Amino acid sequence: MTNLAGAAMARPRMTLSGGAPAPEWELPEIAPRIEIVPTRVQKRARPKIAYAAVVVTGVLAIVVTQLLLSIGLSDGAYEVSSLQQEQKELDRTNQVLSEQYDSLSSPQNLAASAESLGMVANSAPVYLRLSDGAVLGSPVAASAGTPTLTGGQTLIPNSLLAAPTAAADAAATTDAAAAAAAVSAPPVEPQSADVPWQGALPSPTTR
Amino acid sequence: MNAAARIHRSTKRRAAVAVAVVVAVVAVFIVRLVSIQIVQADELNAQSADKLSAQTSIYGLRGDIVDNDGTVLATTVLRYDVTASPVSVTDFDRTGDDGSTTTVTPTQAAAEIAAITGQTSDEVYGILTADPGSNHAYVVQGIDVDKFRAIRDLEIPWLYYESHPVRTYPNGAVAGSVVGFMGEDENGTAVGTAGVEQIENQCLTGTDGLETYQRGADGVAIPGSTETAVQAVQGGTAQLSIDSDLQWFSQQALVDRINETGAAWGTVVVQEVKTGKLLAVADYPSVDPNNVDATPDSERGSIAFQSPFEPGSTFKALTAASVLEAGAADVGTQVEAPYIFTDANGASTRDSEFHVDPLRLTFAGVMQESSNTGFGMLGERLSSEQRYDFMQKFHMTEPSEVGFPAESGGILAPWQDWDDQTNLTTTFGQGVSTTAIQIASLYQTIGNGGVRLPVSLVQGCQAADGTVTDAPATDGQQIVSSKTATDVVNMLETVVTGGYASADLEIPGYRVAAKTGTAQMSDGSGAYGDSYITSVAGLAPAEDPQYVVSVTIAKPVTIESALAAAPVFQKIMSQVLKQNRVLPSTEPGPDLPTTY
């Protein structure tokens, strides 16, 4: 195809040089230097390599960007998926901890814990008024013989607290040990924090 | 030229062949295109949708019920079901941390599962092998997160997991009868069937959402394919006026005393005088909503709201307020109260303690002595209609504003239907039935200068979008004058300072106004039996009442007077005053004269 085109292109040149040789000039070897000089308009209209380069680069850039974008997107999809999974797990952990917190902070459990620490309720409330330092009410210390709040009996059932005292004891022992460790001046035996249980062992009342 | 022509022809031929090939190929493509895009389109689309599309439901969980400081009384948690596909139960390989591979047989796997769930390994193995052709069998249902995670970490390939929401009540029976519990409606949907769960069912209920998306080969959602078909709406949070610590204390004190006295049932109501809010509503027997089945059906409700009883002497505060308000007597009005009083209609009543000579009492003294004859005499200074009107004004004939499920409004016949005996006995709280809530509300009115505030339990329900519904009404209603109310409080104070239960009612440092009651209970056949309802209702501090405590204990065996209820009143009122930092009284009481 290229050869054919070349031959066809050559033909007009041959007729031109054969049909109208220049008689005055004796320069047979030198090919005539006549050229069609493109007009400004033609020059401008001629495709420029720069344009082609811009277009090709542009297309390439778009393709590459598109590729990167898809990679980014699918990467993101996996990240989203793994983060969602993580969130699910964290939600579960959150649920476990809130359940634990709610059960431990239930009044039944708090009362049992307080009693296992040997705490009793003082029925004589006394107030200190900050404005003038007045003591309102007559302060009476609760004696060791004061009955505990519940008498060691959990009368209000809570089936979520299967073993309230076990958990409370563990927490109490840990707390007491921590407290003992924090206060170093008076050497407190960790064992002394365990108050011997008085009265019947607490047990859920079945009804 | 010949060669050129030959080349020309060959070129033409080649071009023709090329065109033909291209046309053929294009034709094949077009046929295939039509076949795929049009002929098989539906089938292929369906196949691809099967492989690609997935949907997840997003829980719109039922909202919490919280107390006045946000302590959770009811909440929703997720529990897990573990299912197996028995048809694919086989040995599987497990890769240890060190990279070694061990083969686990179904028997071993069953033992591992059983160790976590607490079943026996035979039990689990039995479930797995019961129907080897089946695709679905529940290994264990409703386990918590810890157990679920432990089982999941076994990495058994033929196990599947499902989660479902479950209602839980962290405080157990604390306010159990008030909070209520869940049941099913006729469609099998979980709904609140008692207490606040029922009152606020609509606001608490959430709406499950649905998301559809397309997933890749590994199950990950294809970006941009997620569509929300139904938006999940979380349930609202209902806040109660209940103080869970005080509620527990009240229940504990009540049950303790009921066990001590061998009583059948009891209730405690604590109400804030200045707001009408119920701080505690304790019932015994009461349900633990976590384990509803453990309580007989008849004992799952709230006695305070649902069971009216003849209040007895605590009702005398209403008669006193009516008589004073009508101007028929004042606190110093003197009467000679005989042991037996027979009125103009021939109806008669007697005092609880025998006395030969008539007691020379002032109106305050009649209150202090709780003289039935005295109240009959003074009460009948008003007509039946007048007294009935006051009872109506004090809301003794209608349920409270709480709107508790199956709440009772008491039992009181219209005055026209009263027989002569009822006409007399209603002056001292027999022949009329009220709920514990109505009695508490009566004392609230008297403590609040005669202004009755709506009784409120639910303080509002906050939906997920922040809107609050069901906020209680707060507009008060002046029932009697402030002077009358103060007079009645002063009269009630004489009961605590000098009545027979004085030692059990007094709270050191505080002025307390209270009334004891020992009402005969109906034996169920129209006559009075030999069991009693003992009660105390009162206010403190008397100079500016802040709190109402009303205690009712029915059928005590060891003590058959209000002394059964009085220590509970004292204990709970002390706790209420202490917990709410009410300062001790500084001025002495008026100490009204009771005799002359």
Coordinates of C-alpha atoms in Angstrom, one line a residue, chain B residues 82-86 127-128 131 134-140:
Chain B
V82 CA -25.5 -21.5 67.2
T83 CA -26.8 -23.7 64.5
A84 CA -25.1 -26.6 62.7
S85 CA -25.5 -28.1 59.3
P86 CA -25.6 -31.8 60.2
I127 CA -28.0 -32.8 68.2
L128 CA -25.3 -33.0 65.4
D131 CA -30.8 -36.1 61.5
S134 CA -30.7 -32.2 57.7
N135 CA -29.2 -28.8 56.9
H136 CA -30.2 -27.1 60.1
A137 CA -30.1 -27.9 63.8
Y138 CA -29.9 -25.7 66.8
V139 CA -26.8 -26.6 68.8
V140 CA -27.5 -24.0 71.5

